[in-house]
Amino acid sequence: MGELSQTIGKKLENFGNTLFANLGWEMLAQDLPIDCTRSTHKSPTAKSGEKRTHGIDILQSFYNPFSARKEAVIIECKNHQWKDFIPSNLNQWIEELLNTMECASTSPKAAQYLTDTTLTTGILLFNSSDNLYDYVKATDTLKKITIPRRRTPTMLYLADTGRLEKWFSLNNEITRIKQQNKEHNFGIIYPSISGSQWDRQNIITPSYLFSDYIFAGYTKINEHENGTEKVDVKAVFFFDTISEDSMLYLLNMINVLQFESRTERKQEVHIYFFPEKADDKKLIGDYFTKIVLQSKPQYQIRFLDNRRLSPVT
């Protein structure tokens, strides 16, 4: 797991680029300095306290199917020792990110990248460079941060090391699916758009990326003695805490969304779990063997690689 932490940490900005590009986001700018134009923005390091510039690590855009427009997101990357993941630092980094977004919204230098895009979102990425990430401490710390008020509504997200590891595995699996299926037509499924209608897009919105369940679909080809057969695969990436209750919730959600009924071809349902404890894999296998697989052979259980555990396939 130390190797993964170093990989993400050493190339944190590049990891953000690769991940979000694989999920349909477009790179607009990177390492972009802009002038600070607001006297209320202060520098914690300058003797005068005056803030002169802001730095944008990553500026990307994505199409938001909910608002039917292109939106931009500023991504701030922090690669620090785990001891630095404390409320005071997080509060400071969040305020800095919000200040950067405020100045970017009126910056002539940023405006050239935002001609047809609305800046709405900020994401703070934190990687534990020393591989000492602790989920319990992280959860407790996040409860203690404060979000400063702003006149303009802003969507702000924080991805800690645990979230980055999930995204790393998600990105690897999507890459594998695309490489192994030339006509994959991979897309993210949005079950709730337009009431009962659902949509399929090649992008994922930030709010969806932070959810516990991500739905997707793609096409694969099975080879037989008499030729080939196209199969519609519905995929669920499961990042919730693994328990019988959460798995039952997932199955009920699949039924309510009629996830299996929208195809004319042969269909498979692949559920990708991210195990976080040593006995998660056995719990999942036992549950699905008892509840699902005997009556629904089209279901397949798959495991994303959590390198904090022994590698799984």
Rosetta silent file (secondary structure, phi, psi, omega in degrees, C-alpha in Angstrom):
SEQUENCE: MGELSQTIGKKLENFGNTLFANLGWEMLAQDLPIDCTRSTHKSPTAKSGEKRTHGIDILQSFYNPFSARKEAVIIECKNHQWKDFIPSNLNQWIEELLNTMECASTSPKAAQYLTDTTLTTGILLFNSSDNLYDYVKATDTLKKITIPRRRTPTMLYLADTGRLEKWFSLNNEITRIKQQNKEHNFGIIYPSISGSQWDRQNIITPSYLFSDYIFAGYTKINEHENGTEKVDVKAVFFFDTISEDSMLYLLNMINVLQFESRTERKQEVHIYFFPEKADDKKLIGDYFTKIVLQSKPQYQIRFLDNRRLSPVT
SCORE:     score description
SCORE:     0.000 S_00000001
   1 L     0.000  -28.865  177.095    0.000    0.000    0.000 S_00000001
   2 H   -59.947  -35.881  178.903    2.974    2.307    0.557 S_00000001
   3 H   -62.713  -41.562  179.229    3.719    2.017   -3.156 S_00000001
   4 H   -65.915  -42.715 -179.908    0.212    3.198   -4.036 S_00000001
   5 H   -59.970  -42.045  179.141    0.455    6.126   -1.606 S_00000001
   6 H   -67.734  -38.122 -179.832    3.732    7.207   -3.194 S_00000001
   7 H   -63.141  -48.006  178.982    2.298    6.787   -6.684 S_00000001
   8 H   -66.159  -42.474 -176.927   -0.718    8.954   -5.912 S_00000001
   9 H   -67.151  -46.317 -176.999    1.345   11.439   -3.925 S_00000001
  10 H   -64.012  -34.116 -176.300    4.184   11.868   -6.389 S_00000001
  11 L  -123.745   44.771 -173.415    1.810   12.368   -9.289 S_00000001
  12 H   -61.492  -45.177  179.330   -1.255   13.709   -7.497 S_00000001
  13 H   -65.961  -41.091  178.495   -2.059   16.327  -10.105 S_00000001
  14 H   -65.494  -35.934  176.456   -1.415   13.860  -12.924 S_00000001
  15 H   -61.649  -42.971  177.266   -3.622   11.327  -11.133 S_00000001
  16 H   -61.620  -42.400  178.222   -6.405   13.905  -11.061 S_00000001
  17 H   -59.438  -49.780 -175.410   -5.925   14.567  -14.760 S_00000001
  18 H   -66.055  -45.246 -178.136   -5.996   10.883  -15.686 S_00000001
  19 H   -60.580  -53.334 -173.343   -8.916    9.977  -13.445 S_00000001
  20 H   -71.991  -28.874  175.132  -11.217   12.772  -14.489 S_00000001
  21 H   -66.216  -37.607  178.937  -10.306   12.459  -18.179 S_00000001
  22 H   -68.659  -17.885  179.747  -11.311    8.793  -17.989 S_00000001
  23 L  -107.922   19.114  171.100  -14.639    9.955  -16.564 S_00000001
  24 L    90.895    9.276  178.501  -15.332   12.484  -19.296 S_00000001
  25 L   -87.814  152.607 -177.585  -13.838   15.656  -17.813 S_00000001
  26 E  -112.212  130.499  177.325  -11.845   18.064  -19.982 S_00000001
  27 E   -73.484  127.922  177.586   -8.568   19.648  -18.930 S_00000001
  28 E  -105.144  -44.203 -179.159   -8.687   23.443  -19.238 S_00000001
  29 E  -160.908  159.174  179.066   -5.555   24.586  -17.412 S_00000001
  30 E  -144.781  141.361 -179.339   -2.946   23.417  -14.922 S_00000001
  31 E    52.449   54.395 -175.675   -0.629   25.298  -12.539 S_00000001
  32 E  -103.740  114.490  175.260   -2.317   28.570  -13.428 S_00000001
  33 E   -84.751  138.455  176.513   -1.481   31.664  -11.300 S_00000001
  34 E  -132.071  154.073  179.539   -4.115   34.381  -11.085 S_00000001
  35 E   -73.783  144.935  172.258   -4.123   37.766   -9.342 S_00000001
  36 L   -87.675  126.491 -175.392   -5.955   38.201   -6.064 S_00000001
  37 L  -115.440   10.088 -176.025   -8.415   41.079   -6.423 S_00000001
  38 L  -122.861  125.253 -177.649  -10.156   41.026   -3.059 S_00000001
  39 L   -68.681  -19.996 -179.967   -8.798   42.758    0.026 S_00000001
  40 L   -74.795  -14.759  178.196  -10.672   40.351    2.283 S_00000001
  41 L   -81.849  124.527 -176.880   -8.394   37.501    1.130 S_00000001
  42 E  -114.906  152.320  176.811   -5.442   37.166    3.491 S_00000001
  43 L  -100.049  128.186  179.308   -2.162   35.296    3.251 S_00000001
  44 L   -76.747  -10.084 -176.206   -1.230   33.127    6.262 S_00000001
  45 L  -110.724  -28.999 -178.922    2.483   33.324    5.357 S_00000001
  46 L   -71.290  139.015  179.887    3.080   36.898    4.172 S_00000001
  47 L   -60.207  -38.101 -179.269    4.214   39.322    6.902 S_00000001
  48 L   -76.219  -15.581 -175.798    1.793   41.950    5.644 S_00000001
  49 L    78.068   -1.996 -176.888   -1.020   39.429    5.501 S_00000001
  50 E   -80.805  133.830  177.752   -1.750   40.650    1.983 S_00000001
  51 L   -96.424  124.037 -177.040   -2.717   38.078   -0.598 S_00000001
  52 L  -103.097  -39.170 -177.429   -1.301   38.852   -4.049 S_00000001
  53 E  -139.427  160.344  169.477   -1.931   35.737   -6.128 S_00000001
  54 E  -120.719  152.073  176.583   -3.788   32.438   -6.107 S_00000001
  55 E  -115.488  128.505  176.065   -2.595   29.231   -7.741 S_00000001
  56 E   -98.935  112.808  178.940   -4.946   26.880   -9.601 S_00000001
  57 E   -66.025  -54.072 -179.022   -3.542   23.337   -9.553 S_00000001
  58 E  -139.028  133.252  172.743   -6.114   21.906  -11.981 S_00000001
  59 E  -122.324  116.521 -178.216   -8.980   23.560  -13.842 S_00000001
  60 E  -130.168  163.466  177.274  -11.314   21.131  -15.595 S_00000001
  61 E  -127.645  157.585  177.820  -14.782   21.162  -17.110 S_00000001
  62 E  -150.929  153.723  175.107  -17.589   18.626  -17.366 S_00000001
  63 E   -86.716  127.140  179.596  -21.086   18.507  -18.786 S_00000001
  64 E  -100.288  108.910 -178.640  -23.690   18.421  -16.020 S_00000001
  65 L   -67.954  -18.812  178.628  -26.814   16.575  -17.234 S_00000001
  66 L   -74.532  -40.212  179.975  -28.803   17.886  -14.281 S_00000001
  67 L   -98.504   -6.763  179.646  -28.263   21.553  -15.182 S_00000001
  68 L    56.065   46.555  177.642  -27.791   20.858  -18.932 S_00000001
  69 E  -154.388  164.201  174.212  -24.669   23.013  -19.133 S_00000001
  70 E   -83.768  133.236 -179.963  -20.877   22.823  -19.013 S_00000001
  71 E  -125.404  154.699 -178.752  -19.466   23.523  -15.580 S_00000001
  72 E  -113.405  151.545  179.511  -15.925   24.058  -14.343 S_00000001
  73 E  -133.867  135.605  172.786  -14.190   22.739  -11.266 S_00000001
  74 E   -99.195  128.040 -177.854  -11.002   23.904   -9.554 S_00000001
  75 E  -113.495  121.923  179.157   -9.040   21.043   -8.000 S_00000001
  76 E  -104.994  128.896 -174.661   -6.558   21.766   -5.222 S_00000001
  77 E  -109.546  126.619  177.261   -3.983   19.029   -4.483 S_00000001
  78 E  -123.794  121.071  177.960   -2.410   18.506   -1.057 S_00000001
  79 E  -119.294   96.461 -172.157    0.256   15.829   -0.509 S_00000001
  80 E  -132.281  165.949  170.908    1.164   15.945    3.189 S_00000001
  81 L   -65.167  152.508 -174.776    2.054   13.726    6.112 S_00000001
  82 H   -61.129  -29.954 -179.542   -0.975   12.289    7.850 S_00000001
  83 H   -63.579  -17.442  179.587   -0.360   14.380   10.977 S_00000001
  84 H   -82.955   -7.024  179.264   -1.246   17.441    8.887 S_00000001
  85 L   -82.685   77.116 -177.451   -4.821   16.209    8.380 S_00000001
  86 L  -130.332  156.830 -175.514   -6.225   18.318   11.213 S_00000001
  87 H   -53.987  -41.468 -176.550   -9.200   20.720   11.360 S_00000001
  88 H   -63.208  -42.171  177.999   -7.087   23.904   11.416 S_00000001
  89 H   -67.067  -44.191 -179.009   -5.212   22.963    8.229 S_00000001
  90 H   -62.546  -41.901  177.413   -8.355   21.776    6.480 S_00000001
  91 H   -59.611  -42.241  179.915  -10.189   24.985    7.406 S_00000001
  92 H   -65.517  -45.650 -178.127   -7.313   27.026    5.986 S_00000001
  93 H   -66.505  -36.363  178.053   -7.117   24.984    2.750 S_00000001
  94 H   -66.155  -43.705  179.135  -10.874   25.148    2.258 S_00000001
  95 H   -63.766  -40.526  178.195  -10.890   28.914    2.722 S_00000001
  96 H   -62.276  -40.297  178.977   -7.989   29.249    0.281 S_00000001
  97 H   -65.013  -43.444  177.778   -9.852   27.151   -2.284 S_00000001
  98 H   -63.414  -39.983  177.910  -12.991   29.249   -1.908 S_00000001
  99 H   -63.959  -41.379  177.714  -10.939   32.439   -2.248 S_00000001
 100 H   -60.471  -42.505  179.544   -9.296   31.078   -5.375 S_00000001
 101 H   -64.419  -38.796  179.387  -12.715   30.319   -6.853 S_00000001
 102 H   -61.872  -47.035 -178.701  -13.933   33.849   -6.052 S_00000001
 103 H   -72.754  -33.582  179.379  -11.030   35.498   -7.821 S_00000001
 104 H   -64.488  -31.603 -177.011  -11.064   32.996  -10.696 S_00000001
 105 L   -66.535  -19.454  179.460  -14.689   33.865  -11.441 S_00000001
 106 L  -122.917    6.733 -176.514  -13.636   37.426  -12.410 S_00000001
 107 L   -77.544  127.706  175.412  -10.022   36.823  -13.456 S_00000001
 108 H   -61.261  -33.896 -179.319   -9.106   37.834  -17.041 S_00000001
 109 H   -69.159  -36.937  178.719   -6.465   35.085  -17.073 S_00000001
 110 H   -80.323  -25.884 -174.572   -9.003   32.417  -16.094 S_00000001
 111 H   -60.170  -31.371 -178.803  -11.760   33.882  -18.298 S_00000001
 112 L   -65.410  -20.264  178.431  -10.115   32.609  -21.477 S_00000001
 113 L   -96.177   -7.426 -172.263  -10.728   29.047  -20.248 S_00000001
 114 L  -119.826   28.570 -174.815  -14.299   29.699  -19.109 S_00000001
 115 L   -61.746  -39.099 -179.791  -15.886   31.233  -22.218 S_00000001
 116 L  -121.328   24.900 -172.941  -18.697   28.662  -22.421 S_00000001
 117 L  -133.709  140.319  178.784  -18.334   27.191  -18.930 S_00000001
 118 E  -103.398  123.528  178.635  -19.695   28.195  -15.514 S_00000001
 119 E   -75.940  115.650 -175.185  -17.357   27.819  -12.534 S_00000001
 120 E  -127.494  -17.995 -162.681  -19.414   26.071   -9.838 S_00000001
 121 E  -136.990  145.999  171.957  -17.279   23.567   -7.971 S_00000001
 122 E  -129.523  140.249  178.032  -14.116   23.117   -5.932 S_00000001
 123 E  -129.042  128.028  175.064  -12.480   19.842   -4.916 S_00000001
 124 E  -102.813  118.887  177.243   -9.716   19.485   -2.342 S_00000001
 125 E  -100.344  128.620  176.989   -7.624   16.323   -2.768 S_00000001
 126 E  -123.500  122.256  174.976   -5.591   15.177    0.245 S_00000001
 127 E  -113.652  133.530  176.397   -3.084   12.335    0.025 S_00000001
 128 E   -80.863  105.485 -173.384   -1.282   10.927    3.059 S_00000001
 129 L   -70.040  -21.795 -177.660    2.327   10.899    1.840 S_00000001
 130 L  -100.915    8.358  175.913    3.572    8.683    4.688 S_00000001
 131 L    61.718   34.537  179.364    0.868    5.996    4.276 S_00000001
 132 L  -110.732   19.961 -178.873   -0.479    6.499    7.820 S_00000001
 133 L   -54.601  136.638 -179.733   -4.067    7.258    6.784 S_00000001
 134 L  -131.095  115.840 -175.551   -6.631    6.308    9.431 S_00000001
 135 H   -61.693  -42.348 -177.626  -10.309    6.142    8.435 S_00000001
 136 H   -63.460  -46.244  178.725  -11.641    6.608   11.989 S_00000001
 137 H   -64.312  -40.087 -179.624   -9.489    9.675   12.601 S_00000001
 138 H   -60.577  -45.364 -179.460  -10.380   11.051    9.167 S_00000001
 139 H   -62.104  -42.622  179.566  -14.104   10.714    9.869 S_00000001
 140 H   -66.306  -40.344 -179.850  -13.747   12.408   13.253 S_00000001
 141 H   -64.140  -42.326 -177.504  -11.614   15.216   11.785 S_00000001
 142 H   -64.106  -26.951  178.579  -14.090   15.941    8.986 S_00000001
 143 L   -70.978  -17.300 -172.698  -16.841   16.467   11.561 S_00000001
 144 L  -101.358   -3.546 -179.321  -14.829   19.304   13.107 S_00000001
 145 L   -79.493  156.497  178.779  -14.148   21.456   10.058 S_00000001
 146 L  -121.506  140.933 -179.956  -16.072   24.655    9.433 S_00000001
 147 L  -105.007  117.670  179.783  -17.141   26.007    6.041 S_00000001
 148 L   -66.034  145.714 -179.401  -16.987   29.803    5.726 S_00000001
 149 L   -76.730  144.744  176.384  -20.115   31.454    4.371 S_00000001
 150 L  -133.824  150.939  179.635  -20.102   32.974    0.909 S_00000001
 151 L   -67.555  -37.786 -178.159  -22.660   35.107   -0.898 S_00000001
 152 L   -93.529  124.870  178.584  -22.477   32.940   -4.011 S_00000001
 153 L   -59.424  134.490 -177.055  -23.535   29.287   -3.557 S_00000001
 154 L  -136.821  137.081  173.586  -20.587   26.973   -4.205 S_00000001
 155 E   -89.091  123.106 -177.421  -20.261   23.205   -4.361 S_00000001
 156 E  -129.008  132.594 -178.443  -17.202   22.144   -2.368 S_00000001
 157 E  -129.721  151.324  176.034  -15.896   18.598   -1.930 S_00000001
 158 E  -128.083  122.421  177.282  -13.004   17.046   -0.020 S_00000001
 159 E  -109.356  111.790  178.400  -11.464   13.732   -1.075 S_00000001
 160 L   -86.140 -173.906 -174.974   -9.164   12.253    1.551 S_00000001
 161 H   -59.972  -39.989  179.601   -6.717    9.376    1.031 S_00000001
 162 H   -61.852  -40.627  178.478   -9.398    6.715    1.467 S_00000001
 163 H   -67.682  -40.738  179.365  -11.544    8.300   -1.234 S_00000001
 164 H   -61.418  -38.453  179.109   -8.554    8.656   -3.565 S_00000001
 165 H   -64.533  -38.476  176.771   -7.777    4.959   -3.188 S_00000001
 166 H   -64.641  -43.625  179.179  -11.336    4.074   -4.206 S_00000001
 167 H   -65.159  -36.539  178.394  -11.104    6.355   -7.221 S_00000001
 168 H   -60.354  -45.172  178.907   -7.734    4.845   -8.131 S_00000001
 169 H   -68.605  -39.756  177.130   -9.294    1.371   -8.232 S_00000001
 170 H   -60.192  -46.061 -179.655  -12.369    2.672  -10.082 S_00000001
 171 H   -61.502  -43.338  179.289  -10.159    4.314  -12.686 S_00000001
 172 H   -62.210  -39.756 -178.455   -8.109    1.142  -13.154 S_00000001
 173 H   -70.364  -41.258  177.177  -11.231   -0.975  -13.647 S_00000001
 174 H   -62.688  -40.345  177.021  -12.780    1.419  -16.164 S_00000001
 175 H   -61.254  -43.619  179.811   -9.486    1.430  -18.057 S_00000001
 176 H   -62.490  -44.219  179.931   -9.455   -2.385  -18.065 S_00000001
 177 H   -59.183  -45.300 -178.079  -13.056   -2.552  -19.325 S_00000001
 178 H   -67.893  -37.565 -179.250  -12.305   -0.173  -22.186 S_00000001
 179 H   -70.086  -34.234 -176.717   -9.104   -1.946  -23.166 S_00000001
 180 H   -87.092   -9.264 -178.150  -10.708   -5.401  -23.228 S_00000001
 181 L  -132.714   99.093 -174.805  -13.832   -4.316  -25.142 S_00000001
 182 L   -61.946  -35.998  179.420  -13.143   -2.376  -28.340 S_00000001
 183 L  -104.196   47.565 -169.864  -16.827   -1.552  -28.849 S_00000001
 184 L   -66.752  -37.538 -177.303  -17.413   -0.926  -25.154 S_00000001
 185 L    51.334   40.703 -176.196  -19.668    2.165  -25.420 S_00000001
 186 L   -65.362  135.729  177.734  -18.938    2.669  -21.725 S_00000001
 187 E  -153.332  155.330  176.349  -21.141    5.237  -20.014 S_00000001
 188 E   -87.731  132.974 -178.319  -22.303    6.387  -16.589 S_00000001
 189 E   -96.259  129.538  177.621  -26.001    5.764  -15.940 S_00000001
 190 E  -109.051   97.535 -174.525  -28.084    8.503  -14.320 S_00000001
 191 L   -68.514  -24.380 -167.362  -31.251    6.812  -13.009 S_00000001
 192 L  -101.855    3.791 -177.954  -32.980    9.948  -11.673 S_00000001
 193 L   -72.607  135.102  177.050  -32.895   12.371  -14.610 S_00000001
 194 L    57.849   48.112  176.840  -36.323   13.561  -15.811 S_00000001
 195 L    69.550 -116.217 -176.024  -38.336   11.643  -13.259 S_00000001
 196 L   -80.976  -12.304  179.494  -38.747    8.028  -14.326 S_00000001
 197 L   -80.350  144.010  176.695  -36.505    8.451  -17.380 S_00000001
 198 L  -124.223  156.777 -172.679  -32.841    7.629  -17.019 S_00000001
 199 E  -127.063  161.946  178.701  -29.903    8.732  -19.080 S_00000001
 200 E  -131.185  123.138 -176.860  -26.468    7.459  -20.007 S_00000001
 201 E  -128.567  158.676  177.441  -23.531    9.842  -20.382 S_00000001
 202 L   -88.279   12.730 -179.751  -19.803    9.438  -20.865 S_00000001
 203 L  -126.097  163.577  173.705  -19.187   11.732  -17.893 S_00000001
 204 L  -128.608  133.437  179.477  -19.699   11.622  -14.152 S_00000001
 205 L   -78.105  158.011  179.310  -20.616   14.685  -12.095 S_00000001
 206 H   -56.852  -42.174 -178.483  -18.706   15.481   -8.876 S_00000001
 207 H   -62.984  -37.631  178.450  -21.721   14.714   -6.676 S_00000001
 208 H   -69.428  -38.066 -179.066  -22.112   11.299   -8.327 S_00000001
 209 H   -62.337  -29.464 -179.121  -18.381   10.602   -8.013 S_00000001
 210 L   -90.625    4.234 -177.510  -18.644   11.045   -4.228 S_00000001
 211 L   -83.141  167.102 -179.046  -21.642    8.699   -3.879 S_00000001
 212 L   -82.854  -17.117 -178.078  -21.569    5.172   -2.469 S_00000001
 213 E  -133.982  123.559  177.690  -23.100    3.616   -5.594 S_00000001
 214 E  -119.893  124.848 -178.657  -22.107    4.402   -9.183 S_00000001
 215 E  -100.864  140.521  179.910  -24.080    2.844  -12.037 S_00000001
 216 E  -147.583  169.615  177.712  -22.587    2.272  -15.471 S_00000001
 217 E  -147.193  149.695  175.549  -23.143    0.296  -18.631 S_00000001
 218 E  -159.012  170.758 -179.544  -21.046   -1.080  -21.460 S_00000001
 219 E  -112.188  134.289  173.750  -21.057   -3.665  -24.228 S_00000001
 220 E  -125.849  161.817 -178.660  -18.869   -6.726  -24.312 S_00000001
 221 E  -117.739  122.293  174.101  -18.526   -9.488  -26.906 S_00000001
 222 E   -94.691  133.118  178.916  -18.602  -13.167  -25.989 S_00000001
 223 E   -96.853  133.322  178.214  -16.959  -15.529  -28.434 S_00000001
 224 E  -125.062  173.506  178.210  -18.583  -18.894  -29.191 S_00000001
 225 L   -62.352  -32.930 -176.843  -17.856  -21.761  -31.545 S_00000001
 226 L   -95.419    8.261  179.702  -20.541  -20.462  -33.915 S_00000001
 227 E   139.003 -148.661 -178.223  -19.487  -16.809  -33.798 S_00000001
 228 E  -124.965  160.100 -179.010  -19.775  -13.897  -31.417 S_00000001
 229 E  -139.490  128.410  176.011  -22.507  -12.461  -29.245 S_00000001
 230 E   -82.625  137.519 -178.122  -22.909   -8.936  -27.928 S_00000001
 231 E  -126.203  130.916  174.139  -23.851   -8.669  -24.260 S_00000001
 232 E   -85.015  120.638 -179.736  -25.179   -5.604  -22.465 S_00000001
 233 E  -106.553  124.536  170.514  -23.411   -5.276  -19.132 S_00000001
 234 E  -100.972  126.514 -176.392  -24.891   -3.188  -16.336 S_00000001
 235 E  -117.261  141.339  173.797  -22.263   -2.401  -13.725 S_00000001
 236 E  -123.808  122.430  174.636  -22.594   -1.164  -10.169 S_00000001
 237 E   -97.072  115.879 -168.434  -19.527    0.151   -8.353 S_00000001
 238 E  -104.912  112.595 -179.515  -20.239   -0.359   -4.658 S_00000001
 239 L  -118.232   11.142  177.637  -18.326    1.869   -2.197 S_00000001
 240 L   -74.657  166.571  172.222  -20.666    1.668    0.794 S_00000001
 241 L   -63.232  130.202 -173.345  -19.703   -0.076    4.032 S_00000001
 242 L   -80.632  120.701  177.046  -20.103   -3.776    3.308 S_00000001
 243 L  -157.904  167.985  177.142  -22.838   -5.477    5.336 S_00000001
 244 H   -63.544  -36.399  179.078  -25.907   -7.605    4.687 S_00000001
 245 H   -64.236  -44.414 -178.310  -28.081   -4.491    5.127 S_00000001
 246 H   -69.254  -33.903  177.813  -26.150   -2.450    2.562 S_00000001
 247 H   -71.548  -36.524  175.469  -26.173   -5.327    0.064 S_00000001
 248 H   -65.626  -39.195  176.679  -29.930   -5.784    0.534 S_00000001
 249 H   -59.403  -43.374  178.824  -30.356   -2.041    0.000 S_00000001
 250 H   -60.920  -46.075 -179.125  -28.422   -2.335   -3.267 S_00000001
 251 H   -63.448  -40.114  177.054  -30.584   -5.205   -4.528 S_00000001
 252 H   -64.794  -38.838  179.097  -33.761   -3.299   -3.665 S_00000001
 253 H   -65.198  -40.170  177.412  -32.413   -0.238   -5.450 S_00000001
 254 H   -60.754  -40.112  179.078  -31.654   -2.312   -8.565 S_00000001
 255 H   -68.115  -45.324 -178.469  -35.246   -3.557   -8.553 S_00000001
 256 H   -62.340  -39.343 -178.569  -36.779   -0.116   -8.012 S_00000001
 257 L   -80.880   -3.353 -177.476  -34.691    1.381  -10.817 S_00000001
 258 L    51.459   48.879 -173.087  -35.573   -1.556  -13.108 S_00000001
 259 L   -65.072  -27.092 -174.714  -31.882   -1.787  -13.800 S_00000001
 260 L   -92.232  -11.998 -164.892  -32.152   -5.126  -15.599 S_00000001
 261 L   -95.062   -1.318 -171.137  -35.123   -4.503  -17.897 S_00000001
 262 L  -103.923   62.738  177.378  -33.810   -1.976  -20.414 S_00000001
 263 L  -162.101  151.403  176.450  -32.184   -4.097  -23.100 S_00000001
 264 L  -103.422  -10.945 -179.922  -33.082   -6.298  -26.034 S_00000001
 265 L  -100.535  176.482  173.256  -29.882   -8.332  -25.928 S_00000001
 266 E   -58.231  145.059 -173.931  -28.492  -10.792  -23.460 S_00000001
 267 E  -132.249  145.445  171.904  -27.644   -9.024  -20.225 S_00000001
 268 E  -129.204  148.674  175.954  -25.256   -9.391  -17.326 S_00000001
 269 E  -117.446  116.012  179.832  -25.126   -7.439  -14.080 S_00000001
 270 E  -105.905  123.643  178.086  -21.636   -6.954  -12.638 S_00000001
 271 E  -109.943  116.900 -177.508  -21.351   -5.692   -9.073 S_00000001
 272 E   -99.667  115.165  179.514  -17.916   -4.364   -8.194 S_00000001
 273 E   -99.670  148.282  174.314  -17.187   -4.302   -4.471 S_00000001
 274 L  -111.004   93.447 -176.685  -14.358   -2.425   -2.749 S_00000001
 275 L   -69.503  136.560 -178.796  -13.436   -4.628    0.240 S_00000001
 276 L  -118.977   -9.435  176.083  -12.106   -2.723    3.232 S_00000001
 277 L  -129.486  157.884 -173.451  -11.800   -5.524    5.808 S_00000001
 278 L   -61.583  -30.869 -176.495  -10.203   -8.941    5.563 S_00000001
 279 L   -96.925    5.222 -178.548  -13.507  -10.816    5.870 S_00000001
 280 H   -62.202  -41.608 -176.051  -15.516   -8.635    3.454 S_00000001
 281 H   -61.873  -41.812  179.429  -14.894  -10.892    0.473 S_00000001
 282 H   -68.224  -41.387  178.922  -16.245  -13.966    2.280 S_00000001
 283 H   -59.500  -43.785  179.798  -19.270  -12.059    3.588 S_00000001
 284 H   -64.809  -47.429 -179.248  -20.136  -10.913    0.070 S_00000001
 285 H   -59.974  -45.435 -179.420  -19.651  -14.364   -1.441 S_00000001
 286 H   -64.049  -43.055 -176.865  -21.785  -16.087    1.192 S_00000001
 287 H   -64.973  -48.302 -176.392  -24.572  -13.521    0.947 S_00000001
 288 H   -72.162  -31.804  175.364  -24.873  -13.538   -2.820 S_00000001
 289 H   -63.398  -39.122 -177.534  -24.609  -17.315   -3.067 S_00000001
 290 H   -78.411  -40.097 -169.768  -27.510  -17.617   -0.634 S_00000001
 291 H   -98.969  -35.146 -165.655  -29.703  -14.722   -1.797 S_00000001
 292 L  -118.422  -54.381 -163.053  -28.984  -13.957   -5.449 S_00000001
 293 L   -64.171  -28.448 -179.468  -26.851  -16.231   -7.612 S_00000001
 294 L   -69.027  -34.222 -178.626  -29.082  -19.318   -7.552 S_00000001
 295 L   -99.384  -16.651 -178.249  -32.046  -17.417   -9.012 S_00000001
 296 L  -132.415   80.204 -177.230  -30.161  -14.821  -11.047 S_00000001
 297 L   -67.285  -14.592  179.315  -27.200  -16.396  -12.854 S_00000001
 298 L   -74.626  -10.471  177.635  -26.708  -13.196  -14.879 S_00000001
 299 E   -81.697  139.089  175.446  -25.315  -11.538  -11.742 S_00000001
 300 E  -132.751  137.082  178.583  -21.553  -11.591  -11.297 S_00000001
 301 E   -97.688  130.716  177.638  -19.552  -10.494   -8.260 S_00000001
 302 E  -133.456  158.551 -175.833  -16.285   -8.711   -8.871 S_00000001
 303 E  -124.602  129.440  171.291  -13.764   -7.064   -6.576 S_00000001
 304 L   -78.390  153.313 -174.393  -11.892   -3.811   -6.974 S_00000001
 305 L   -84.192  111.880  171.164   -8.316   -3.837   -5.768 S_00000001
 306 L  -102.871  105.348 -173.296   -7.837   -2.352   -2.318 S_00000001
 307 L   -77.316    0.413  169.952   -4.095   -2.500   -1.844 S_00000001
 308 L   -74.401  -23.322  172.852   -4.409   -1.910    1.880 S_00000001
 309 L   -99.472  178.666  173.092   -5.511   -5.523    1.911 S_00000001
 310 L   -65.981  142.021 -176.601   -3.782   -8.333    0.071 S_00000001
 311 L   -54.787  138.709  178.813   -4.399   -7.812   -3.675 S_00000001
 312 L  -121.168  161.184  179.093   -7.664   -9.310   -4.888 S_00000001
 313 L  -128.121    0.000    0.000   -8.938  -10.126   -8.388 S_00000001
